[in-house]
Amino acid sequence: MLNYKAEKSIEALRRLVAPRAKVVRDGLVQEIASRDVVRGDIVLIEEGDEVPADARLIESKDLAIDESSLTGESESVKKEAKVLEEDIPLVERRNLLFMSTVAVRGNGKAVVVGTGMNTEVGKIAEEIRETKERPTSFQLELNALGKKITYGVIGIIAFILLVQFLIGAADFATIFLTAIALAVASIPEGLPAVVTIALALGTKRMVKRNSLVKKLPVVESLGSVDTICTDKQDFD
């Protein structure tokens, strides 16, 4: 339930701040949702606007872009609508605007050359999506605990069955049923519920402090953090 509420709250925030873009279509300036921008559209960029897609500048006037979301550099980059040499790295091309970057000064006009996953930001997102998610330290500890319990139970059952077989305390059918009963009784059925409740309580406390957590195991991982590594622009 807490996961559901967190996801709904985050989705509501996304809708609230859904970016919009000004485009020129059929000779008229229109304001549309950034997600509706298509390749070939001419977009108008002004101070404070978020670039809706990768685009090639065709006009610019003292235009500077904050590309920290893409490159990690806090200094704004001056953009110019001029032809550049082909051997210049893509992210250093001063005549290109990149999706999710923000205009901090001036204005310009650009033609869209890439949208969605066909942008530089989209390519980064695709690489992240393809990266396999590693288990948290908490999940690793639970897995280790489960293995220890399993090995311990197997050892105890084997010992009991061996003793019963050697002393002839029961026939094979009885010994087999005893093994099954011991195996079932040793399963910690309440452990998943206890873990979920503990993580849910931690999430609830974080919600009271205005922090939304989408995945419960992250709560324990945050508690294990010793050092936070971040770019310099993330601090005031």
CSV table of C-alpha atoms in Angstrom, one decimal:
chain,number,residue,atom,x,y,z
A,1,MET,CA,0.0,0.0,0.0
A,2,LEU,CA,2.8,2.4,0.9
A,3,ASN,CA,4.6,1.6,-2.4
A,4,TYR,CA,1.3,2.3,-4.3
A,5,LYS,CA,0.9,5.6,-2.5
A,6,ALA,CA,4.5,6.6,-3.2
A,7,GLU,CA,4.2,5.8,-6.9
A,8,LYS,CA,0.9,7.7,-7.2
A,9,SER,CA,2.4,10.8,-5.4
A,10,ILE,CA,5.4,10.8,-7.7
A,11,GLU,CA,3.2,10.4,-10.8
A,12,ALA,CA,1.0,13.3,-9.6
A,13,LEU,CA,4.1,15.5,-9.2
A,14,ARG,CA,5.2,14.6,-12.7
A,15,ARG,CA,1.8,15.6,-14.1
A,16,LEU,CA,1.9,18.8,-12.1
A,17,VAL,CA,5.3,19.9,-13.6
A,18,ALA,CA,4.8,18.3,-17.1
A,19,PRO,CA,7.0,20.4,-19.4
A,20,ARG,CA,5.6,22.2,-22.4
A,21,ALA,CA,7.3,23.5,-25.5
A,22,LYS,CA,6.7,26.3,-28.1
A,23,VAL,CA,6.8,25.0,-31.7
A,24,VAL,CA,6.2,26.6,-35.1
A,25,ARG,CA,3.7,24.5,-37.2
A,26,ASP,CA,2.0,25.8,-40.3
A,27,GLY,CA,3.6,29.1,-39.7
A,28,LEU,CA,1.9,29.5,-36.3
A,29,VAL,CA,3.5,29.4,-32.9
A,30,GLN,CA,1.8,26.7,-30.8
A,31,GLU,CA,2.4,25.6,-27.2
A,32,ILE,CA,2.2,21.8,-26.8
A,33,ALA,CA,3.3,19.2,-24.3
A,34,SER,CA,7.0,18.4,-24.7
A,35,ARG,CA,6.2,14.7,-25.3
A,36,ASP,CA,4.2,15.7,-28.4
A,37,VAL,CA,7.2,17.3,-30.1
A,38,VAL,CA,8.3,15.3,-33.2
A,39,ARG,CA,11.4,15.3,-35.4
A,40,GLY,CA,11.4,18.2,-37.9
A,41,ASP,CA,9.5,20.6,-35.5
A,42,ILE,CA,10.9,24.0,-35.1
A,43,VAL,CA,11.1,24.8,-31.4
A,44,LEU,CA,11.4,28.3,-29.8
A,45,ILE,CA,13.7,28.4,-26.7
A,46,GLU,CA,13.7,31.2,-24.2
A,47,GLU,CA,15.3,31.9,-20.9
A,48,GLY,CA,13.9,29.4,-18.3
A,49,ASP,CA,12.7,26.9,-20.9
A,50,GLU,CA,13.6,23.2,-20.8
A,51,VAL,CA,14.7,21.9,-24.1
A,52,PRO,CA,12.1,19.3,-25.2
A,53,ALA,CA,14.3,17.3,-27.6
A,54,ASP,CA,17.7,17.2,-29.2
A,55,ALA,CA,17.7,20.0,-31.8
A,56,ARG,CA,20.0,21.9,-34.2
A,57,LEU,CA,20.1,25.6,-33.7
A,58,ILE,CA,19.1,27.7,-36.7
A,59,GLU,CA,18.9,31.1,-34.9
A,60,SER,CA,20.3,32.2,-31.5
A,61,LYS,CA,20.7,35.4,-29.6
A,62,ASP,CA,23.0,35.3,-26.5
A,63,LEU,CA,21.8,31.8,-25.8
A,64,ALA,CA,23.3,29.9,-22.8
A,65,ILE,CA,22.2,26.5,-21.7
A,66,ASP,CA,22.6,24.7,-18.4
A,67,GLU,CA,23.8,21.2,-19.4
A,68,SER,CA,24.5,19.9,-15.9
A,69,SER,CA,21.8,17.3,-16.2
A,70,LEU,CA,23.7,15.8,-19.1
A,71,THR,CA,27.4,16.5,-18.5
A,72,GLY,CA,27.5,17.2,-14.8
A,73,GLU,CA,29.2,20.6,-15.4
A,74,SER,CA,27.5,23.4,-13.5
A,75,GLU,CA,28.7,26.2,-15.8
A,76,SER,CA,26.3,27.2,-18.6
A,77,VAL,CA,27.3,26.6,-22.2
A,78,LYS,CA,27.0,29.4,-24.8
A,79,LYS,CA,25.2,28.2,-27.9
A,80,GLU,CA,25.6,29.5,-31.5
A,81,ALA,CA,23.8,28.7,-34.7
A,82,LYS,CA,26.9,28.2,-36.9
A,83,VAL,CA,28.5,25.3,-38.8
A,84,LEU,CA,31.1,23.3,-36.9
A,85,GLU,CA,33.8,20.9,-37.9
A,86,GLU,CA,32.7,17.2,-38.1
A,87,ASP,CA,35.4,15.9,-35.7
A,88,ILE,CA,34.1,17.8,-32.7
A,89,PRO,CA,32.6,15.5,-30.0
A,90,LEU,CA,28.8,15.5,-30.0
A,91,VAL,CA,28.4,16.9,-26.5
A,92,GLU,CA,30.8,19.8,-27.3
A,93,ARG,CA,28.9,20.9,-30.4
A,94,ARG,CA,27.8,24.5,-29.6
A,95,ASN,CA,25.1,24.4,-32.3
A,96,LEU,CA,23.2,21.5,-30.7
A,97,LEU,CA,20.6,21.6,-27.9
A,98,PHE,CA,20.0,18.5,-25.8
A,99,MET,CA,16.8,17.3,-24.3
A,100,SER,CA,16.3,18.1,-20.6
A,101,THR,CA,18.8,20.9,-20.5
A,102,VAL,CA,17.6,24.4,-19.6
A,103,ALA,CA,18.1,27.8,-21.1
A,104,VAL,CA,19.5,30.2,-18.6
A,105,ARG,CA,20.0,33.2,-20.8
A,106,GLY,CA,19.0,34.5,-24.2
A,107,ASN,CA,16.7,32.8,-26.8
A,108,GLY,CA,16.9,30.8,-30.0
A,109,LYS,CA,15.2,28.7,-32.6
A,110,ALA,CA,16.1,25.1,-33.5
A,111,VAL,CA,14.9,22.2,-35.6
A,112,VAL,CA,14.3,18.9,-33.8
A,113,VAL,CA,16.6,16.1,-34.8
A,114,GLY,CA,15.8,13.5,-32.1
A,115,THR,CA,13.1,12.8,-29.6
A,116,GLY,CA,12.5,10.3,-26.8
A,117,MET,CA,15.0,7.4,-26.7
A,118,ASN,CA,16.7,8.8,-29.8
A,119,THR,CA,18.2,11.7,-27.8
A,120,GLU,CA,21.5,11.7,-25.8
A,121,VAL,CA,19.5,11.6,-22.6
A,122,GLY,CA,17.4,8.8,-24.0
A,123,LYS,CA,20.5,6.8,-24.8
A,124,ILE,CA,21.8,7.2,-21.3
A,125,ALA,CA,18.4,6.1,-19.9
A,126,GLU,CA,18.5,3.0,-22.2
A,127,GLU,CA,21.9,2.0,-20.9
A,128,ILE,CA,20.7,2.4,-17.3
A,129,ARG,CA,17.6,0.4,-18.1
A,130,GLU,CA,19.7,-2.5,-19.6
A,131,THR,CA,21.9,-2.5,-16.5
A,132,LYS,CA,20.9,-5.4,-14.2
A,133,GLU,CA,19.7,-4.4,-10.8
A,134,ARG,CA,22.0,-5.7,-8.1
A,135,PRO,CA,20.5,-6.9,-4.8
A,136,THR,CA,20.7,-4.6,-1.8
A,137,SER,CA,22.9,-5.5,1.2
A,138,PHE,CA,19.7,-6.3,3.1
A,139,GLN,CA,18.6,-8.8,0.4
A,140,LEU,CA,22.0,-10.4,0.4
A,141,GLU,CA,21.9,-10.8,4.2
A,142,LEU,CA,18.4,-12.3,3.9
A,143,ASN,CA,19.6,-14.7,1.2
A,144,ALA,CA,22.6,-15.7,3.4
A,145,LEU,CA,20.3,-16.3,6.4
A,146,GLY,CA,18.0,-18.4,4.2
A,147,LYS,CA,20.9,-20.6,3.1
A,148,LYS,CA,22.1,-21.0,6.7
A,149,ILE,CA,18.7,-22.1,7.8
A,150,THR,CA,18.4,-24.5,4.8
A,151,TYR,CA,21.8,-26.1,5.5
A,152,GLY,CA,21.1,-26.4,9.2
A,153,VAL,CA,17.7,-28.0,8.7
A,154,ILE,CA,19.1,-30.5,6.1
A,155,GLY,CA,21.8,-31.4,8.6
A,156,ILE,CA,19.4,-31.9,11.5
A,157,ILE,CA,16.9,-33.9,9.4
A,158,ALA,CA,19.7,-36.1,8.0
A,159,PHE,CA,21.0,-36.8,11.5
A,160,ILE,CA,17.6,-37.6,12.9
A,161,LEU,CA,16.7,-39.9,10.0
A,162,LEU,CA,20.1,-41.6,10.2
A,163,VAL,CA,19.6,-42.3,13.9
A,164,GLN,CA,16.1,-43.6,13.4
A,165,PHE,CA,17.2,-45.8,10.6
A,166,LEU,CA,20.2,-47.3,12.5
A,167,ILE,CA,18.2,-48.1,15.6
A,168,GLY,CA,15.3,-49.3,13.7
A,169,ALA,CA,12.9,-47.0,15.5
A,170,ALA,CA,10.4,-46.9,12.6
A,171,ASP,CA,9.9,-48.2,9.1
A,172,PHE,CA,10.9,-46.3,5.9
A,173,ALA,CA,7.5,-44.8,5.3
A,174,THR,CA,7.3,-43.3,8.8
A,175,ILE,CA,10.9,-42.0,8.6
A,176,PHE,CA,10.0,-40.3,5.2
A,177,LEU,CA,6.9,-38.7,6.6
A,178,THR,CA,8.9,-37.5,9.6
A,179,ALA,CA,11.5,-35.9,7.3
A,180,ILE,CA,8.7,-34.0,5.4
A,181,ALA,CA,7.1,-32.8,8.6
A,182,LEU,CA,10.5,-31.5,9.9
A,183,ALA,CA,11.2,-29.8,6.6
A,184,VAL,CA,7.8,-28.0,6.6
A,185,ALA,CA,8.0,-27.1,10.3
A,186,SER,CA,11.5,-25.5,9.8
A,187,ILE,CA,10.3,-23.0,7.1
A,188,PRO,CA,10.3,-19.5,8.7
A,189,GLU,CA,6.9,-18.6,7.2
A,190,GLY,CA,6.6,-15.4,9.3
A,191,LEU,CA,10.0,-14.0,8.3
A,192,PRO,CA,8.8,-12.3,5.0
A,193,ALA,CA,5.8,-10.7,6.8
A,194,VAL,CA,8.1,-9.5,9.6
A,195,VAL,CA,10.6,-8.0,7.2
A,196,THR,CA,7.9,-6.3,5.1
A,197,ILE,CA,6.3,-4.8,8.2
A,198,ALA,CA,9.6,-3.5,9.5
A,199,LEU,CA,10.4,-1.9,6.1
A,200,ALA,CA,6.9,-0.5,5.8
A,201,LEU,CA,7.3,1.2,9.2
A,202,GLY,CA,10.6,2.7,8.1
A,203,THR,CA,8.9,4.0,4.9
A,204,LYS,CA,6.1,5.5,6.9
A,205,ARG,CA,8.5,7.4,9.1
A,206,MET,CA,10.3,8.7,6.0
A,207,VAL,CA,6.9,9.9,4.6
A,208,LYS,CA,6.4,12.0,7.7
A,209,ARG,CA,9.7,13.6,6.9
A,210,ASN,CA,8.5,14.4,3.3
A,211,SER,CA,10.5,11.6,1.7
A,212,LEU,CA,8.9,9.2,-0.8
A,213,VAL,CA,10.4,5.7,-1.2
A,214,LYS,CA,9.3,3.6,-4.2
A,215,LYS,CA,10.9,0.4,-3.1
A,216,LEU,CA,10.9,-1.0,0.4
A,217,PRO,CA,14.4,-2.6,0.4
A,218,VAL,CA,15.8,0.9,-0.3
A,219,VAL,CA,14.9,1.9,3.2
A,220,GLU,CA,17.4,-0.5,4.8
A,221,SER,CA,20.0,0.5,2.1
A,222,LEU,CA,19.7,4.1,3.0
A,223,GLY,CA,20.4,3.2,6.7
A,224,SER,CA,23.7,1.6,5.6
A,225,VAL,CA,24.9,4.6,3.7
A,226,ASP,CA,28.2,6.1,5.1
A,227,THR,CA,29.2,8.5,2.3
A,228,ILE,CA,27.1,10.2,-0.4
A,229,CYS,CA,29.0,11.0,-3.7
A,230,THR,CA,27.4,13.7,-5.8
A,231,ASP,CA,28.4,16.5,-8.3
A,232,LYS,CA,29.2,19.9,-6.9
A,233,GLN,CA,26.1,21.5,-8.5
A,234,ASP,CA,23.9,19.5,-6.1
A,235,PHE,CA,24.9,21.7,-3.2
A,236,ASP,CA,24.0,25.3,-2.5
